[in-house]
PDB file of C-alpha atoms and ligand atoms in Angstrom:
ATOM      1  CA  MET A   1     124.367  83.140 127.030  1.00 55.00           C
ATOM      2  CA  GLU A   2     120.758  84.008 127.946  1.00 66.00           C
ATOM      3  CA  GLU A   3     118.177  83.090 125.403  1.00 90.00           C
ATOM      4  CA  ASN A   4     116.029  86.048 125.729  1.00 95.00           C
ATOM      5  CA  ILE A   5     115.228  89.463 127.506  1.00 95.00           C
ATOM      6  CA  LYS A   6     111.795  90.763 128.463  1.00 96.00           C
ATOM      7  CA  ILE A   7     111.035  94.350 127.604  1.00 96.00           C
ATOM      8  CA  PHE A   8     107.888  95.367 129.521  1.00 96.00           C
ATOM      9  CA  GLY A   9     107.441  91.908 130.394  1.00 95.00           C
ATOM     10  CA  VAL A  10     107.323  90.646 126.963  1.00 97.00           C
ATOM     11  CA  LYS A  11     109.933  87.947 125.896  1.00 97.00           C
ATOM     12  CA  ILE A  12     112.209  88.649 122.839  1.00 98.00           C
ATOM     13  CA  ASN A  13     114.801  86.057 121.883  1.00 98.00           C
ATOM     14  CA  LYS A  14     118.177  87.442 121.583  1.00 97.00           C
ATOM     15  CA  THR A  15     118.773  86.217 117.996  1.00 97.00           C
ATOM     16  CA  THR A  16     120.252  87.146 114.732  1.00 97.00           C
ATOM     17  CA  LEU A  17     118.543  86.363 111.558  1.00 98.00           C
ATOM     18  CA  ASP A  18     120.992  83.365 111.098  1.00 97.00           C
ATOM     19  CA  GLY A  19     120.149  82.116 114.579  1.00 97.00           C
ATOM     20  CA  ALA A  20     116.512  82.406 113.794  1.00 98.00           C
ATOM     21  CA  ILE A  21     116.683  80.390 110.818  1.00 98.00           C
ATOM     22  CA  ASN A  22     118.811  77.867 112.408  1.00 97.00           C
ATOM     23  CA  LYS A  23     116.129  77.719 115.222  1.00 97.00           C
ATOM     24  CA  VAL A  24     113.366  77.227 112.328  1.00 98.00           C
ATOM     25  CA  LYS A  25     115.425  74.207 111.037  1.00 98.00           C
ATOM     26  CA  GLU A  26     115.529  72.491 114.584  1.00 97.00           C
ATOM     27  CA  PHE A  27     111.598  73.156 114.807  1.00 97.00           C
ATOM     28  CA  LEU A  28     111.305  71.509 111.262  1.00 97.00           C
ATOM     29  CA  LYS A  29     113.440  68.183 112.319  1.00 96.00           C
ATOM     30  CA  SER A  30     111.853  67.930 115.752  1.00 93.00           C
ATOM     31  CA  ASN A  31     109.590  64.845 116.465  1.00 90.00           C
ATOM     32  CA  ASP A  32     107.485  66.990 118.672  1.00 87.00           C
ATOM     33  CA  ASN A  33     103.606  66.569 117.291  1.00 84.00           C
ATOM     34  CA  ASN A  34     102.918  70.333 118.419  1.00 91.00           C
ATOM     35  CA  PRO A  35     104.008  72.938 116.074  1.00 97.00           C
ATOM     36  CA  LYS A  36     106.405  75.650 117.103  1.00 98.00           C
ATOM     37  CA  ALA A  37     105.064  79.269 116.979  1.00 98.00           C
ATOM     38  CA  ILE A  38     107.201  82.067 115.784  1.00 98.00           C
ATOM     39  CA  TYR A  39     106.057  85.566 116.776  1.00 98.00           C
ATOM     40  CA  THR A  40     107.366  88.849 115.244  1.00 98.00           C
ATOM     41  CA  PRO A  41     106.435  91.869 117.463  1.00 97.00           C
ATOM     42  CA  ASN A  42     107.355  95.389 116.543  1.00 95.00           C
ATOM     43  CA  THR A  43     107.635  97.994 119.210  1.00 95.00           C
ATOM     44  CA  GLU A  44     103.716  98.959 118.904  1.00 94.00           C
ATOM     45  CA  ILE A  45     102.828  95.304 119.693  1.00 96.00           C
ATOM     46  CA  VAL A  46     105.113  95.197 122.776  1.00 97.00           C
ATOM     47  CA  MET A  47     103.387  98.330 123.810  1.00 95.00           C
ATOM     48  CA  ALA A  48      99.931  96.721 123.356  1.00 95.00           C
ATOM     49  CA  ALA A  49     101.283  93.599 125.087  1.00 97.00           C
ATOM     50  CA  LYS A  50     102.428  95.494 127.955  1.00 94.00           C
ATOM     51  CA  ASP A  51      98.827  96.353 128.894  1.00 93.00           C
ATOM     52  CA  ASP A  52      97.165  93.297 127.769  1.00 97.00           C
ATOM     53  CA  ASN A  53      98.051  90.289 129.890  1.00 97.00           C
ATOM     54  CA  PHE A  54      96.558  87.623 127.574  1.00 97.00           C
ATOM     55  CA  LEU A  55      98.654  89.100 124.364  1.00 98.00           C
ATOM     56  CA  ARG A  56     101.623  89.177 126.675  1.00 98.00           C
ATOM     57  CA  LYS A  57     101.097  85.514 127.558  1.00 98.00           C
ATOM     58  CA  ILE A  58     100.576  84.498 124.108  1.00 98.00           C
ATOM     59  CA  ILE A  59     103.858  85.962 122.930  1.00 98.00           C
ATOM     60  CA  ASN A  60     105.757  84.751 126.049  1.00 98.00           C
ATOM     61  CA  ASP A  61     104.658  81.114 124.993  1.00 98.00           C
ATOM     62  CA  GLY A  62     105.976  81.497 121.452  1.00 98.00           C
ATOM     63  CA  ASP A  63     108.774  79.041 120.635  1.00 97.00           C
ATOM     64  CA  LEU A  64     110.674  81.943 118.925  1.00 98.00           C
ATOM     65  CA  VAL A  65     109.861  85.659 119.304  1.00 98.00           C
ATOM     66  CA  ILE A  66     111.989  88.102 117.061  1.00 98.00           C
ATOM     67  CA  ALA A  67     112.226  91.665 117.297  1.00 97.00           C
ATOM     68  CA  ASP A  68     110.742  93.407 114.260  1.00 96.00           C
ATOM     69  CA  GLY A  69     111.207  96.875 115.290  1.00 93.00           C
ATOM     70  CA  ILE A  70     114.142  99.239 115.660  1.00 92.00           C
ATOM     71  CA  GLY A  71     112.619 100.786 118.787  1.00 94.00           C
ATOM     72  CA  LEU A  72     113.251  97.364 120.602  1.00 96.00           C
ATOM     73  CA  ILE A  73     116.812  97.369 119.462  1.00 96.00           C
ATOM     74  CA  TYR A  74     117.552 100.821 120.760  1.00 94.00           C
ATOM     75  CA  ALA A  75     115.698 100.098 124.059  1.00 94.00           C
ATOM     76  CA  SER A  76     117.662  96.869 124.513  1.00 95.00           C
ATOM     77  CA  LYS A  77     120.940  98.649 123.825  1.00 93.00           C
ATOM     78  CA  ILE A  78     120.230 101.651 126.087  1.00 91.00           C
ATOM     79  CA  LYS A  79     119.310  99.364 128.996  1.00 90.00           C
ATOM     80  CA  LYS A  80     122.614  97.406 128.308  1.00 89.00           C
ATOM     81  CA  ARG A  81     120.723  94.131 127.447  1.00 92.00           C
ATOM     82  CA  PRO A  82     121.450  94.328 123.815  1.00 94.00           C
ATOM     83  CA  LEU A  83     119.537  92.463 121.126  1.00 97.00           C
ATOM     84  CA  PRO A  84     121.799  91.722 118.414  1.00 96.00           C
ATOM     85  CA  GLU A  85     119.957  93.067 115.449  1.00 95.00           C
ATOM     86  CA  ARG A  86     116.560  93.789 114.346  1.00 95.00           C
ATOM     87  CA  VAL A  87     115.049  90.477 112.602  1.00 97.00           C
ATOM     88  CA  THR A  88     111.877  91.252 110.515  1.00 95.00           C
ATOM     89  CA  GLY A  89     109.148  88.790 110.168  1.00 97.00           C
ATOM     90  CA  PHE A  90     109.396  89.441 106.387  1.00 96.00           C
ATOM     91  CA  ASP A  91     113.130  88.626 106.296  1.00 96.00           C
ATOM     92  CA  LEU A  92     112.988  85.354 108.356  1.00 98.00           C
ATOM     93  CA  SER A  93     109.645  84.312 105.951  1.00 98.00           C
ATOM     94  CA  ILE A  94     112.009  84.783 102.950  1.00 97.00           C
ATOM     95  CA  GLU A  95     114.849  82.510 104.849  1.00 98.00           C
ATOM     96  CA  MET A  96     112.220  80.048 105.333  1.00 98.00           C
ATOM     97  CA  LEU A  97     111.206  80.138 101.546  1.00 98.00           C
ATOM     98  CA  LYS A  98     114.681  79.588 100.812  1.00 98.00           C
ATOM     99  CA  LEU A  99     115.083  76.696 102.966  1.00 98.00           C
ATOM    100  CA  ALA A 100     111.556  75.257 101.597  1.00 98.00           C
ATOM    101  CA  ASN A 101     113.314  75.583  98.305  1.00 97.00           C
ATOM    102  CA  LYS A 102     116.405  73.693  99.054  1.00 97.00           C
ATOM    103  CA  GLU A 103     114.744  71.176 101.390  1.00 96.00           C
ATOM    104  CA  LYS A 104     111.592  70.830  99.543  1.00 94.00           C
ATOM    105  CA  TYR A 105     109.208  71.611 102.529  1.00 97.00           C
ATOM    106  CA  ASN A 106     105.723  72.387 101.859  1.00 98.00           C
ATOM    107  CA  VAL A 107     104.216  75.863 102.823  1.00 98.00           C
ATOM    108  CA  PHE A 108     100.394  76.772 103.354  1.00 98.00           C
ATOM    109  CA  LEU A 109      99.637  80.746 103.035  1.00 98.00           C
ATOM    110  CA  LEU A 110      97.068  81.920 105.250  1.00 98.00           C
ATOM    111  CA  GLY A 111      95.867  85.602 105.194  1.00 97.00           C
ATOM    112  CA  GLY A 112      95.240  88.853 103.254  1.00 96.00           C
ATOM    113  CA  LYS A 113      92.396  89.854 100.993  1.00 95.00           C
ATOM    114  CA  GLU A 114      90.963  87.421  98.616  1.00 96.00           C
ATOM    115  CA  GLY A 115      93.395  86.814  95.809  1.00 95.00           C
ATOM    116  CA  VAL A 116      96.616  88.200  97.493  1.00 96.00           C
ATOM    117  CA  ALA A 117      97.725  84.712  98.863  1.00 96.00           C
ATOM    118  CA  LYS A 118      97.361  83.142  95.345  1.00 95.00           C
ATOM    119  CA  GLN A 119      99.213  85.861  93.822  1.00 96.00           C
ATOM    120  CA  ALA A 120     101.963  85.598  96.362  1.00 96.00           C
ATOM    121  CA  LYS A 121     102.046  81.702  95.753  1.00 97.00           C
ATOM    122  CA  GLU A 122     102.743  82.750  91.994  1.00 96.00           C
ATOM    123  CA  ASN A 123     105.493  84.977  92.746  1.00 96.00           C
ATOM    124  CA  ILE A 124     107.093  82.531  95.336  1.00 97.00           C
ATOM    125  CA  ILE A 125     107.433  79.927  92.826  1.00 95.00           C
ATOM    126  CA  LYS A 126     108.605  82.245  90.026  1.00 95.00           C
ATOM    127  CA  GLU A 127     111.443  83.020  92.432  1.00 95.00           C
ATOM    128  CA  TYR A 128     111.844  79.631  94.179  1.00 96.00           C
ATOM    129  CA  PRO A 129     110.679  76.821  91.902  1.00 95.00           C
ATOM    130  CA  ASN A 130     111.120  74.100  94.294  1.00 95.00           C
ATOM    131  CA  VAL A 131     108.998  75.484  97.089  1.00 96.00           C
ATOM    132  CA  ASN A 132     105.772  73.488  97.306  1.00 96.00           C
ATOM    133  CA  ILE A 133     102.989  75.880  98.157  1.00 97.00           C
ATOM    134  CA  VAL A 134     100.313  73.165  99.034  1.00 98.00           C
ATOM    135  CA  GLY A 135      97.474  75.653  99.938  1.00 97.00           C
ATOM    136  CA  PHE A 136      96.487  79.103 100.516  1.00 98.00           C
ATOM    137  CA  HIS A 137      93.236  80.857 101.985  1.00 98.00           C
ATOM    138  CA  ASN A 138      92.319  84.416 102.528  1.00 97.00           C
ATOM    139  CA  GLY A 139      92.184  85.799 105.987  1.00 97.00           C
ATOM    140  CA  TYR A 140      88.596  86.929 105.997  1.00 97.00           C
ATOM    141  CA  PHE A 141      86.801  83.911 107.433  1.00 97.00           C
ATOM    142  CA  LYS A 142      85.017  83.608 110.482  1.00 98.00           C
ATOM    143  CA  GLY A 143      87.326  82.639 113.614  1.00 97.00           C
ATOM    144  CA  THR A 144      89.384  83.255 116.475  1.00 98.00           C
ATOM    145  CA  HIS A 145      91.042  86.203 115.114  1.00 97.00           C
ATOM    146  CA  ILE A 146      87.569  88.008 115.087  1.00 97.00           C
ATOM    147  CA  SER A 147      86.523  86.848 118.203  1.00 96.00           C
ATOM    148  CA  GLN A 148      84.442  83.840 116.931  1.00 96.00           C
ATOM    149  CA  PRO A 149      86.928  80.826 117.941  1.00 96.00           C
ATOM    150  CA  GLY A 150      85.673  77.523 116.662  1.00 95.00           C
ATOM    151  CA  HIS A 151      83.578  78.789 114.033  1.00 97.00           C
ATOM    152  CA  ASN A 152      82.670  76.374 111.427  1.00 97.00           C
ATOM    153  CA  GLU A 153      84.864  78.613 108.911  1.00 98.00           C
ATOM    154  CA  GLU A 154      87.695  78.257 111.009  1.00 98.00           C
ATOM    155  CA  LYS A 155      87.322  74.493 111.201  1.00 98.00           C
ATOM    156  CA  LYS A 156      87.235  74.037 107.535  1.00 98.00           C
ATOM    157  CA  VAL A 157      90.403  76.255 107.196  1.00 98.00           C
ATOM    158  CA  ILE A 158      92.195  74.012 109.883  1.00 98.00           C
ATOM    159  CA  GLU A 159      91.126  70.875 108.073  1.00 98.00           C
ATOM    160  CA  GLU A 160      92.291  72.313 104.901  1.00 98.00           C
ATOM    161  CA  ILE A 161      95.900  73.144 106.352  1.00 98.00           C
ATOM    162  CA  ASN A 162      95.960  69.617 107.890  1.00 98.00           C
ATOM    163  CA  LYS A 163      95.066  67.921 104.569  1.00 98.00           C
ATOM    164  CA  SER A 164      97.734  69.886 102.624  1.00 98.00           C
ATOM    165  CA  GLY A 165     100.435  68.332 104.365  1.00 96.00           C
ATOM    166  CA  ALA A 166     102.196  71.827 105.127  1.00 98.00           C
ATOM    167  CA  HIS A 167     105.269  71.940 107.052  1.00 98.00           C
ATOM    168  CA  MET A 168     105.362  75.615 107.303  1.00 98.00           C
ATOM    169  CA  LEU A 169     102.227  77.880 107.950  1.00 98.00           C
ATOM    170  CA  PHE A 170     102.521  81.522 107.040  1.00 98.00           C
ATOM    171  CA  VAL A 171      99.712  83.358 108.808  1.00 98.00           C
ATOM    172  CA  GLY A 172      99.157  87.077 107.948  1.00 97.00           C
ATOM    173  CA  LEU A 173      96.478  88.181 109.658  1.00 97.00           C
ATOM    174  CA  GLY A 174      97.738  91.424 111.060  1.00 95.00           C
ATOM    175  CA  ALA A 175      98.780  91.804 114.725  1.00 94.00           C
ATOM    176  CA  PRO A 176      97.369  91.073 117.298  1.00 96.00           C
ATOM    177  CA  LYS A 177      94.679  88.896 115.229  1.00 97.00           C
ATOM    178  CA  GLN A 178      97.365  86.338 114.091  1.00 98.00           C
ATOM    179  CA  GLU A 179      99.086  85.926 117.434  1.00 98.00           C
ATOM    180  CA  LYS A 180      95.728  85.128 118.845  1.00 98.00           C
ATOM    181  CA  TRP A 181      94.662  82.789 116.095  1.00 98.00           C
ATOM    182  CA  ILE A 182      97.976  80.880 116.198  1.00 98.00           C
ATOM    183  CA  HIS A 183      97.597  80.533 120.038  1.00 98.00           C
ATOM    184  CA  GLU A 184      94.350  79.153 119.795  1.00 97.00           C
ATOM    185  CA  ASN A 185      94.605  76.852 117.120  1.00 98.00           C
ATOM    186  CA  LYS A 186      98.132  75.432 117.100  1.00 97.00           C
ATOM    187  CA  ASP A 187      97.379  72.537 119.025  1.00 96.00           C
ATOM    188  CA  LYS A 188      94.783  71.510 115.982  1.00 97.00           C
ATOM    189  CA  LEU A 189      97.351  71.918 113.503  1.00 97.00           C
ATOM    190  CA  ASN A 190      99.688  69.168 112.373  1.00 95.00           C
ATOM    191  CA  CYS A 191     102.412  71.469 110.674  1.00 97.00           C
ATOM    192  CA  LYS A 192     106.046  72.050 112.233  1.00 97.00           C
ATOM    193  CA  VAL A 193     106.385  75.663 112.204  1.00 98.00           C
ATOM    194  CA  ILE A 194     103.929  78.345 112.246  1.00 98.00           C
ATOM    195  CA  ILE A 195     104.781  82.162 111.736  1.00 98.00           C
ATOM    196  CA  GLY A 196     102.656  85.232 112.406  1.00 98.00           C
ATOM    197  CA  ASN A 197     104.255  87.368 109.491  1.00 96.00           C
ATOM    198  CA  GLY A 198     101.684  90.360 109.425  1.00 89.00           C
ATOM    199  CA  GLY A 199     101.994  92.049 105.931  1.00 88.00           C
ATOM    200  CA  THR A 200     104.425  89.780 104.600  1.00 95.00           C
ATOM    201  CA  MET A 201     101.838  88.001 102.118  1.00 94.00           C
ATOM    202  CA  ASP A 202     100.917  91.675 100.755  1.00 94.00           C
ATOM    203  CA  ILE A 203     104.715  92.101  99.995  1.00 94.00           C
ATOM    204  CA  LEU A 204     105.031  88.939  98.523  1.00 95.00           C
ATOM    205  CA  ALA A 205     101.980  89.567  96.378  1.00 94.00           C
ATOM    206  CA  GLY A 206     103.464  92.938  94.975  1.00 92.00           C
ATOM    207  CA  MET A 207     100.725  94.587  96.708  1.00 87.00           C
ATOM    208  CA  VAL A 208     102.800  96.639  98.991  1.00 84.00           C
ATOM    209  CA  LYS A 209     106.448  97.876  98.588  1.00 84.00           C
ATOM    210  CA  ARG A 210     109.099  97.290 101.519  1.00 85.00           C
ATOM    211  CA  ALA A 211     111.185 100.445 102.238  1.00 89.00           C
ATOM    212  CA  PRO A 212     114.206 100.938 100.094  1.00 90.00           C
ATOM    213  CA  ASP A 213     117.535  99.573 101.810  1.00 90.00           C
ATOM    214  CA  ILE A 214     118.759 102.904 102.917  1.00 90.00           C
ATOM    215  CA  TYR A 215     115.814 103.382 105.202  1.00 91.00           C
ATOM    216  CA  GLN A 216     115.968  99.693 106.625  1.00 88.00           C
ATOM    217  CA  LYS A 217     119.792 100.422 107.215  1.00 87.00           C
ATOM    218  CA  LEU A 218     119.221 103.796 108.806  1.00 88.00           C
ATOM    219  CA  GLY A 219     116.439 102.192 111.204  1.00 86.00           C
ATOM    220  CA  LEU A 220     113.934 104.346 109.465  1.00 89.00           C
ATOM    221  CA  GLU A 221     111.517 101.898 107.925  1.00 87.00           C
ATOM    222  CA  TRP A 222     108.887 103.442 110.019  1.00 86.00           C
ATOM    223  CA  PHE A 223     109.360 106.874 108.800  1.00 88.00           C
ATOM    224  CA  TYR A 224     109.195 105.709 105.143  1.00 90.00           C
ATOM    225  CA  ARG A 225     105.890 103.800 106.017  1.00 85.00           C
ATOM    226  CA  LEU A 226     104.514 107.004 107.538  1.00 87.00           C
ATOM    227  CA  ILE A 227     105.400 109.093 104.445  1.00 88.00           C
ATOM    228  CA  LYS A 228     103.694 106.395 102.264  1.00 86.00           C
ATOM    229  CA  ASP A 229     100.606 106.000 104.426  1.00 86.00           C
ATOM    230  CA  PRO A 230     100.103 109.040 106.831  1.00 88.00           C
ATOM    231  CA  LYS A 231      97.097 107.445 108.529  1.00 87.00           C
ATOM    232  CA  ARG A 232      99.763 105.542 110.381  1.00 83.00           C
ATOM    233  CA  ILE A 233     100.481 108.346 112.729  1.00 85.00           C
ATOM    234  CA  LYS A 234      97.808 107.475 115.112  1.00 82.00           C
ATOM    235  CA  ARG A 235      99.716 103.881 115.678  1.00 80.00           C
ATOM    236  CA  GLN A 236     103.022 105.570 115.391  1.00 81.00           C
ATOM    237  CA  MET A 237     102.358 107.599 118.223  1.00 85.00           C
ATOM    238  CA  VAL A 238     103.307 104.823 120.494  1.00 89.00           C
ATOM    239  CA  LEU A 239     106.556 105.070 119.426  1.00 88.00           C
ATOM    240  CA  PRO A 240     107.849 108.245 121.158  1.00 89.00           C
ATOM    241  CA  LEU A 241     105.765 107.003 124.265  1.00 91.00           C
ATOM    242  CA  PHE A 242     107.735 103.722 124.160  1.00 93.00           C
ATOM    243  CA  MET A 243     110.990 105.439 124.010  1.00 90.00           C
ATOM    244  CA  PHE A 244     110.001 107.856 126.866  1.00 90.00           C
ATOM    245  CA  LYS A 245     109.103 104.893 128.991  1.00 90.00           C
ATOM    246  CA  ILE A 246     112.310 103.037 128.494  1.00 91.00           C
ATOM    247  CA  LEU A 247     114.353 106.385 129.477  1.00 90.00           C
ATOM    248  CA  PHE A 248     112.489 107.370 132.303  1.00 88.00           C
ATOM    249  CA  SER A 249     110.679 104.665 133.978  1.00 81.00           C
ATOM    250  CA  SER A 250     112.052 103.956 137.454  1.00 70.00           C
ATOM    251  CA  GLN A 251     111.320 100.150 137.463  1.00 67.00           C
ATOM    252  CA  ASP A 252     113.246  97.440 135.448  1.00 78.00           C
ATOM    253  CA  VAL A 253     111.675  97.890 132.046  1.00 83.00           C
ATOM    254  CA  ILE A 254     113.893  95.340 130.566  1.00 82.00           C
ATOM    255  CA  GLU A 255     115.022  92.152 132.355  1.00 87.00           C
TER     256      GLU A 255
HETATM  257  N1  UDP B 301      94.099  90.710 107.568  1.00 59.40           N
HETATM  258  C1  UDP B 301      93.656  89.391 107.300  1.00 59.40           C
HETATM  259  N2  UDP B 301      92.156  89.196 107.918  1.00 59.40           N
HETATM  260  C2  UDP B 301      91.599  90.174 108.743  1.00 59.40           C
HETATM  261  C3  UDP B 301      92.489  91.203 108.972  1.00 59.40           C
HETATM  262  C4  UDP B 301      93.699  91.559 108.208  1.00 59.40           C
HETATM  263  O1  UDP B 301      93.837  88.604 106.492  1.00 59.40           O
HETATM  264  O2  UDP B 301      90.832  89.777 109.447  1.00 59.40           O
HETATM  265  C5  UDP B 301      95.497  90.870 106.753  1.00 59.40           C
HETATM  266  C6  UDP B 301      95.337  92.204 105.630  1.00 59.40           C
HETATM  267  O3  UDP B 301      94.724  91.822 104.483  1.00 59.40           O
HETATM  268  C7  UDP B 301      96.643  92.215 105.476  1.00 59.40           C
HETATM  269  C8  UDP B 301      97.156  91.898 106.953  1.00 59.40           C
HETATM  270  O4  UDP B 301      96.500  91.076 107.654  1.00 59.40           O
HETATM  271  O5  UDP B 301      97.248  91.388 104.524  1.00 59.40           O
HETATM  272  C9  UDP B 301      97.682  93.141 107.753  1.00 59.40           C
HETATM  273  O6  UDP B 301      96.279  93.854 108.011  1.00 59.40           O
HETATM  274  P1  UDP B 301      96.464  95.223 108.745  1.00 59.40           P
HETATM  275  O7  UDP B 301      96.978  96.378 107.869  1.00 59.40           O
HETATM  276  O8  UDP B 301      94.956  95.322 109.142  1.00 59.40           O
HETATM  277  O9  UDP B 301      97.333  95.074 109.954  1.00 59.40           O
HETATM  278  P2  UDP B 301      98.407  95.623 110.568  1.00 59.40           P
HETATM  279  O10 UDP B 301      99.185  96.346 109.384  1.00 59.40           O
HETATM  280  O11 UDP B 301      97.841  96.609 111.530  1.00 59.40           O
HETATM  281  O12 UDP B 301      99.426  94.485 111.188  1.00 59.40           O
END
């Protein structure tokens, strides 16, 4: 079976949540010195990458790319190249924490406002006491994500991560900042797997609530977020445009 499809040229792995965590297990056991990068694009990011060659290249270079957006699933089904299910960055991150809890992997948390990663750490160890959170750092240092690659502050963060002995690195700098940061820096890092997981840290810290199950089951998480935070309307305007292009483009939008 083919491993991935491309939506507007952006690679998405055909995987379930179970399949994704199995891939992570493989990454952790691999002898490869380079960390494996996991990206979690939603529909907005695919739309951004469609028009941004560099972002598209970054995502296509990822070792595992999961579809964190219901629009991507609908599009894949409409075009008869179905993705099995939506796999969110949050859900995969939780599975990774459960795995770390079971197998005693070390985790480093990078991202969020000052204090958020620390709070996330405290909440994580309450729930998963065997997870070893070996370090954390806020996401407001100077570095690649804000167009200052190689800045001293970034170098220090990388050194901290490398010294911590982390196997898993969570990078929550928002998209596409985190993708750019991971792509630029992964070769300098000595962990095994890096996931760009957006606002996961905020949820783990209890700052932001996930949509109730019913919204998730109905594929309406975007709607819940919109009513909670109406400012998102501007970003979410790309969703109908995405569906329009999927339905009416004459070229092969999904390969
Ligand atoms: N963030 C960060 N550094 C930055 C920008 C954002 O750590 O330079 C964090 C922010 O605190 C939040 C997450 O990234 O935890 C997502 O940020 P935002 O809401 O801006 O991104 P989006 O929701 O658009 O992905």
